[in-house]
XYZ file of C-alpha atoms in Angstrom:
472
model
C 0.000 0.000 0.000
C 2.843 2.373 0.881
C 4.572 1.480 -2.393
C 1.436 2.417 -4.383
C 1.243 5.747 -2.586
C 4.878 6.438 -3.388
C 4.229 5.585 -7.048
C 1.266 7.963 -7.180
C 3.271 10.806 -5.656
C 6.125 10.123 -8.070
C 3.788 10.191 -11.081
C 2.213 13.438 -9.897
C 5.640 15.083 -9.686
C 6.473 13.930 -13.217
C 3.123 15.224 -14.489
C 3.656 18.612 -12.933
C 7.114 18.778 -14.499
C 5.657 18.061 -17.936
C 3.000 20.756 -17.527
C 5.643 23.181 -16.335
C 7.765 22.496 -19.410
C 4.742 22.940 -21.662
C 3.874 26.305 -20.093
C 7.439 27.487 -20.701
C 7.228 26.737 -24.400
C 8.319 30.056 -26.018
C 6.337 29.400 -29.219
C 2.961 29.870 -27.546
C 1.879 33.447 -28.441
C -0.996 33.331 -25.965
C 1.232 32.730 -22.971
C 0.508 35.571 -20.508
C 4.200 35.914 -19.719
C 4.623 37.772 -22.995
C 2.621 40.593 -21.503
C 5.080 40.883 -18.637
C 8.373 41.382 -20.448
C 10.603 44.026 -18.950
C 11.979 46.676 -21.249
C 15.491 45.872 -22.456
C 15.132 42.244 -21.347
C 15.950 39.667 -24.033
C 12.683 37.858 -23.290
C 11.460 34.842 -25.253
C 12.246 34.263 -28.906
C 9.624 35.737 -31.247
C 7.825 33.498 -33.718
C 7.875 36.178 -36.430
C 10.663 38.693 -37.087
C 10.068 41.771 -39.256
C 13.064 43.929 -40.154
C 13.678 47.620 -40.764
C 16.900 49.163 -42.078
C 17.136 52.868 -41.296
C 20.179 53.302 -43.549
C 18.219 52.421 -46.699
C 15.831 55.339 -47.103
C 13.882 57.084 -49.852
C 12.183 60.465 -49.479
C 8.399 60.213 -49.160
C 6.483 62.571 -51.449
C 3.495 63.906 -49.444
C 1.242 63.954 -52.507
C 0.999 60.157 -52.510
C -1.885 60.703 -50.068
C -4.240 62.037 -52.709
C -7.839 61.070 -53.486
C -9.938 60.903 -56.647
C -13.005 63.028 -57.010
C -16.036 61.006 -58.090
C -17.998 63.470 -60.188
C -20.797 60.979 -60.801
C -21.356 60.124 -57.126
C -20.648 63.429 -55.351
C -23.100 66.212 -56.327
C -21.970 69.793 -56.533
C -24.260 70.697 -53.623
C -22.571 68.279 -51.210
C -18.976 68.720 -52.333
C -18.104 70.990 -49.407
C -18.965 68.133 -47.033
C -16.743 65.819 -49.063
C -13.908 68.342 -48.934
C -14.238 68.629 -45.158
C -14.034 64.851 -44.870
C -10.871 64.881 -46.985
C -9.334 67.474 -44.698
C -10.102 65.281 -41.690
C -8.014 62.473 -43.195
C -5.152 64.767 -44.236
C -5.553 64.527 -48.026
C -2.811 66.121 -50.144
C -4.215 66.263 -53.702
C -7.552 65.653 -55.461
C -7.844 64.278 -59.009
C -10.544 66.062 -61.038
C -13.088 65.562 -62.475
C -12.481 61.867 -61.832
C -12.006 58.827 -64.032
C -14.336 57.887 -66.887
C -16.230 61.161 -66.678
C -13.029 63.038 -67.497
C -13.248 61.826 -71.086
C -16.736 63.329 -71.508
C -16.568 66.355 -69.239
C -17.688 69.715 -70.643
C -15.600 72.369 -68.863
C -18.039 75.134 -69.853
C -21.265 73.604 -68.572
C -20.133 71.178 -65.831
C -21.946 68.357 -67.602
C -21.122 65.122 -69.419
C -23.635 65.377 -72.284
C -22.308 62.460 -74.395
C -21.634 60.043 -71.551
C -23.958 57.038 -71.323
C -23.438 56.971 -67.536
C -24.102 60.660 -66.956
C -25.676 61.272 -63.520
C -29.009 63.035 -63.139
C -27.378 65.560 -60.773
C -24.114 67.216 -61.764
C -20.984 66.763 -59.717
C -18.695 69.515 -58.491
C -17.895 72.307 -60.932
C -14.329 73.539 -61.270
C -15.348 76.653 -59.337
C -16.648 74.534 -56.459
C -13.472 72.451 -56.507
C -11.208 75.496 -56.369
C -13.159 77.053 -53.512
C -12.829 73.927 -51.372
C -9.612 72.184 -52.405
C -6.107 73.637 -52.345
C -4.212 71.058 -54.389
C -5.598 69.163 -57.365
C -4.747 67.540 -60.686
C -6.813 67.317 -63.860
C -7.405 64.904 -66.738
C -7.717 66.168 -70.303
C -9.726 63.975 -72.711
C -8.672 61.856 -75.692
C -11.788 59.824 -76.504
C -13.064 62.096 -79.271
C -10.226 60.946 -81.556
C -9.776 57.417 -80.246
C -12.426 55.838 -82.477
C -11.135 57.576 -85.623
C -8.487 56.272 -88.017
C -5.092 57.898 -87.452
C -4.363 60.436 -90.194
C -7.957 60.626 -91.397
C -9.771 63.940 -91.728
C -12.068 62.912 -88.883
C -9.084 62.108 -86.672
C -7.363 65.399 -87.404
C -10.542 67.374 -86.744
C -11.081 65.561 -83.449
C -7.492 66.265 -82.346
C -7.959 69.977 -83.048
C -11.065 69.957 -80.849
C -9.138 68.150 -78.109
C -6.474 70.868 -78.204
C -9.102 73.521 -77.523
C -10.590 71.438 -74.699
C -7.150 70.932 -73.135
C -6.465 74.678 -73.173
C -9.851 75.387 -71.638
C -9.327 72.793 -68.888
C -5.923 74.143 -67.925
C -7.089 77.759 -67.938
C -10.252 77.105 -65.955
C -8.336 74.985 -63.456
C -5.661 77.655 -63.151
C -2.824 75.166 -63.607
C -0.784 77.153 -66.137
C 2.154 77.417 -63.751
C 1.852 74.339 -61.573
C -0.059 71.123 -61.025
C -0.417 67.721 -62.676
C -2.139 67.132 -66.024
C -2.875 63.663 -67.399
C -3.432 63.075 -71.090
C -6.464 60.797 -70.994
C -7.895 58.405 -68.469
C -6.277 55.233 -69.812
C -8.937 55.497 -72.497
C -6.758 53.943 -75.165
C -7.105 50.614 -73.341
C -10.843 50.645 -73.981
C -12.802 50.074 -77.195
C -11.100 52.685 -79.408
C -13.007 51.683 -82.511
C -12.591 47.970 -81.893
C -8.993 47.796 -83.150
C -6.136 45.709 -81.743
C -4.272 46.706 -78.601
C -1.219 47.688 -80.614
C -3.350 49.964 -82.791
C -4.943 51.471 -79.700
C -1.503 52.341 -78.371
C -0.534 53.945 -81.674
C -3.706 56.041 -81.672
C -3.144 57.202 -78.140
C 0.489 58.056 -78.838
C -0.456 60.209 -81.826
C -3.070 62.068 -79.782
C -0.695 62.566 -76.851
C 2.050 63.864 -79.159
C -0.284 66.381 -80.760
C -1.592 67.628 -77.404
C 1.872 67.832 -75.851
C 3.276 69.811 -78.772
C 0.320 72.199 -78.739
C 0.382 72.805 -74.987
C 4.117 73.436 -75.070
C 3.563 76.204 -77.612
C 0.555 77.595 -75.769
C 2.304 77.571 -72.381
C 6.039 77.837 -73.171
C 6.985 78.665 -69.580
C 4.663 76.180 -67.929
C 5.608 74.388 -64.741
C 2.813 71.834 -64.689
C 3.679 68.159 -65.075
C 2.284 66.673 -68.305
C 1.884 62.893 -68.196
C 1.069 60.026 -70.547
C -1.220 57.284 -69.289
C -0.814 53.530 -69.650
C -1.089 50.032 -68.207
C 1.347 49.438 -65.344
C 1.213 45.672 -65.845
C 2.738 46.138 -69.320
C 5.893 48.247 -68.823
C 7.084 47.247 -72.292
C 4.281 49.310 -73.825
C 5.947 52.457 -72.530
C 9.019 51.499 -74.551
C 6.808 51.225 -77.637
C 5.212 54.570 -76.804
C 8.646 56.139 -76.521
C 9.648 54.797 -79.939
C 6.474 56.209 -81.495
C 6.824 59.602 -79.791
C 8.557 61.330 -82.693
C 7.637 64.877 -81.595
C 7.312 66.649 -78.234
C 8.950 63.725 -76.441
C 10.750 65.969 -73.945
C 7.525 67.852 -73.181
C 6.197 64.789 -71.329
C 7.322 64.738 -67.704
C 6.418 61.175 -66.787
C 3.682 58.591 -66.490
C 0.246 58.189 -64.916
C -0.640 54.658 -63.832
C -3.700 52.924 -62.375
C -2.174 50.543 -59.865
C -5.000 48.255 -58.806
C -3.235 45.372 -57.101
C -3.456 42.490 -54.664
C -1.912 39.377 -53.193
C -4.025 36.745 -54.991
C -3.376 37.407 -58.671
C -0.857 36.527 -61.353
C -1.398 39.697 -63.369
C -1.555 42.448 -60.724
C 0.440 40.969 -57.861
C 1.807 43.171 -55.094
C 5.176 41.441 -55.289
C 5.796 42.994 -58.717
C 4.216 46.367 -58.049
C 7.388 48.325 -57.218
C 9.439 46.954 -60.099
C 6.661 47.573 -62.616
C 6.073 51.158 -61.496
C 9.760 51.937 -61.847
C 10.003 50.159 -65.200
C 7.085 52.083 -66.713
C 8.671 55.436 -65.870
C 12.175 54.405 -66.919
C 11.025 52.805 -70.158
C 9.376 55.989 -71.355
C 12.052 58.470 -70.303
C 14.817 57.616 -67.813
C 15.594 61.321 -67.474
C 12.054 62.521 -66.687
C 10.380 60.071 -64.344
C 7.520 61.869 -62.640
C 5.154 59.140 -61.413
C 1.477 59.716 -60.658
C -0.502 56.695 -59.463
C -3.712 58.429 -60.396
C -6.054 55.557 -59.539
C -5.294 52.802 -57.063
C -6.847 50.517 -54.495
C -6.486 47.003 -53.066
C -8.763 45.353 -55.609
C -11.464 43.032 -54.299
C -10.831 40.571 -57.116
C -7.137 40.310 -56.262
C -7.514 40.088 -52.476
C -10.073 37.386 -51.709
C -12.851 40.032 -51.583
C -11.214 41.935 -48.719
C -13.489 44.766 -47.539
C -13.557 47.440 -44.820
C -11.050 46.481 -42.087
C -9.719 43.650 -44.222
C -8.917 46.088 -47.034
C -7.474 48.630 -44.594
C -4.835 46.047 -43.658
C -3.471 46.217 -47.215
C -3.143 50.012 -47.395
C 0.123 50.473 -45.412
C 1.823 47.858 -47.568
C 0.771 49.613 -50.777
C 1.793 53.037 -49.496
C 5.181 51.598 -48.501
C 5.610 50.250 -52.036
C 4.579 53.566 -53.598
C 7.029 55.531 -51.502
C 9.833 53.079 -52.218
C 8.943 53.327 -55.941
C 9.678 57.071 -55.860
C 6.065 57.881 -56.714
C 5.559 61.654 -56.795
C 1.802 61.554 -56.269
C -1.117 59.138 -55.973
C -4.908 59.400 -55.823
C -7.012 56.711 -54.160
C -10.202 55.460 -55.783
C -13.065 55.127 -54.875
C -13.556 58.003 -52.453
C -17.198 57.200 -51.683
C -18.390 53.775 -50.605
C -21.293 53.852 -53.053
C -19.000 53.137 -56.001
C -17.397 49.996 -54.533
C -18.919 49.138 -51.136
C -16.260 48.146 -48.667
C -13.422 50.048 -50.338
C -14.664 53.631 -50.140
C -13.097 56.111 -47.746
C -16.462 57.333 -46.509
C -20.197 56.731 -46.734
C -22.464 58.624 -49.095
C -23.032 61.660 -46.853
C -19.498 61.703 -45.382
C -20.721 61.141 -41.823
C -18.690 57.961 -41.342
C -15.070 57.414 -42.298
C -14.539 53.729 -43.008
C -11.355 51.784 -42.138
C -9.646 52.467 -45.487
C -10.167 56.201 -44.962
C -9.070 56.001 -41.339
C -5.768 54.288 -42.088
C -5.127 56.601 -45.035
C -5.506 59.557 -42.697
C -3.215 57.994 -40.122
C -0.557 57.266 -42.724
C -0.771 60.764 -44.191
C -0.193 62.174 -40.714
C 2.559 59.801 -39.591
C 4.206 58.162 -42.587
C 6.446 61.018 -43.646
C 10.108 61.826 -44.060
C 11.824 58.766 -45.510
C 10.473 55.342 -46.452
C 12.760 52.701 -44.996
C 13.707 49.316 -46.372
C 11.624 46.627 -44.685
C 11.326 42.859 -44.905
C 7.969 41.286 -44.119
C 7.437 37.796 -42.763
C 3.883 36.496 -42.367
C 2.709 39.968 -41.337
C 3.416 43.114 -43.380
C 5.459 46.078 -42.227
C 5.850 49.684 -43.389
C 8.330 52.063 -41.776
C 9.224 55.735 -42.058
C 11.989 57.821 -40.539
C 10.317 61.122 -39.688
C 13.612 62.630 -38.579
C 16.907 61.498 -37.037
C 15.185 60.830 -33.715
C 11.780 59.444 -34.738
C 10.727 56.288 -36.542
C 7.131 55.226 -37.189
C 6.302 51.599 -37.933
C 3.016 50.085 -39.127
C 2.453 46.339 -38.795
C -0.629 44.699 -40.301
C -1.831 41.317 -39.113
C -4.184 40.571 -41.989
C -5.862 37.181 -41.913
C -2.832 35.437 -40.409
C -2.928 33.469 -37.152
C -1.635 35.057 -33.949
C 2.094 35.198 -33.312
C 4.585 36.814 -30.988
C 6.308 39.292 -33.273
C 9.561 41.222 -33.167
C 10.394 44.301 -35.217
C 14.166 44.207 -35.542
C 15.682 47.603 -36.351
C 19.089 48.146 -37.928
C 21.086 51.399 -38.036
C 18.797 53.153 -35.553
C 19.379 52.503 -31.870
C 16.023 52.509 -30.134
C 15.991 54.493 -26.928
C 12.311 54.149 -26.148
C 8.898 53.228 -27.455
C 7.204 56.606 -27.401
C 3.783 55.311 -28.375
C 2.045 52.204 -29.593
C -1.584 51.925 -30.558
C -3.652 49.293 -32.228
C -6.482 49.616 -34.746
C -8.916 46.709 -34.547
C -12.119 45.660 -36.322
C -15.396 46.859 -34.829
C -16.288 43.159 -34.625
C -13.697 40.385 -34.721
C -16.434 38.002 -35.833
C -17.254 40.188 -38.836
C -14.039 41.774 -40.051
C -15.696 42.968 -43.272
C -18.342 44.887 -41.374
C -19.332 48.375 -42.600
C -18.032 50.142 -39.502
C -15.107 52.309 -38.469
C -12.245 50.581 -36.740
C -11.528 51.019 -33.041
C -8.310 52.519 -31.675
C -6.766 50.908 -28.580
C -3.726 51.790 -26.511
C -1.484 48.773 -26.032
C 2.049 47.978 -24.927
C 5.125 46.482 -26.505
C 8.538 45.638 -25.099
C 12.010 46.656 -26.145
C 14.723 44.042 -25.728
C 18.513 44.195 -25.776
C 18.650 43.110 -29.404
C 17.117 46.426 -30.546
C 13.819 44.674 -31.160
C 10.265 45.715 -30.350
C 8.318 42.643 -29.225
C 4.529 42.348 -29.129
C 1.668 40.028 -30.006
C -0.154 40.408 -33.317
C -3.699 39.154 -33.896
C -3.870 37.596 -30.438
C -7.394 38.905 -29.818
C -8.521 38.427 -33.413
C -7.493 38.899 -37.018
C -6.894 42.064 -39.041
C -5.173 44.112 -36.363
C -2.981 47.071 -37.360
C -0.236 48.351 -35.065
C 1.328 51.796 -35.176
C 4.558 52.100 -33.203
C 6.489 55.338 -32.657
C 10.139 54.841 -31.709
C 12.646 57.367 -30.404
C 16.390 57.063 -30.884
C 18.734 56.686 -27.950
């Protein structure tokens, strides 16, 4: 009997030892000990390591935080409310009149009389835009000549009309001395008389050449940036455009691209976004590489239908890529949720800013100075050096499982974590809910390896962390 009791006691001791070893397993991100790390302690080994190199930096152009106007969806009478919403999220430029409507827009009447999708109520006039918005770009049309045969009388007549329209647009917008002007809204990629893609490109090039040459004569001392428009997934087409640009080549300052992208696609994948943006600009003119990403968003079709907070998790990654691509400006689309529910910055009457708008505003406020080289692993990371003493890091959890995460920083000795906050879905059970995200104050730990250690997605998926670091 005594022997049995001794055996039982012995087995209990062994069992407790096993449990103790299991609880000390450093790969368990839910272990409460991770919330009790002391600053500058080495602590447990993180499951995920994200890296930042402060020595590899590229200046961030503030105008990458621009937004498209949506002339069809935002009536002239409510534009002031839209402008106030834009100010609340720290916008830097507005693209006008918008996308498709730009090809049909009548600058005299503030209408789109030949557009099949013309709204019943007109959008903002140029006068309304100028009274509410300080910085804006415009699109001049090309469609009138795009369905005509190059060199035909009809084509030549249409081009002459487009020249007059371009002059009118620039004068009414007041951009003679500054601003950004796109030649067309990627219209050459559309029907264009039903011809082949190569013929479409040739048509567009001839129109762009004629407009560029004319505007250079009309405004010989201009300071505006004049851009050609094309498909960012086909950088080689900018080489073809360059070869066909036999006149006014040096009048063009760079390229305008529509960078709709995502993680689940072979044609528009995020992994190739930076290289393609750079290639498009270099292929057209390596000496004049102004880049305007005049329409962009994390496309639903390329991101497993990510909406609201799910889509917001992709925004810091895209902004990081744009900054590292040397983009000079960018304009998000759609601005209003009505156009693509779940991806708009705001609801129809601008009373609610949705997660995409919220994170855009936060990035515009904090992601400035220099974009730093980062390496993601499971989660995505964006980092900016505001000045010699301040670094801001954004980490997005996305749909990944929880993990103890370390941000390892090189060439910037961290003295302290000045601030860390977390943006979380309004409902972890419905991360694509039409609701603003919630901001929470949280903590992270700094260890002796110059790493910031914290849990990501422990409470639920699609968390975003913003960390402000100060140098020692």
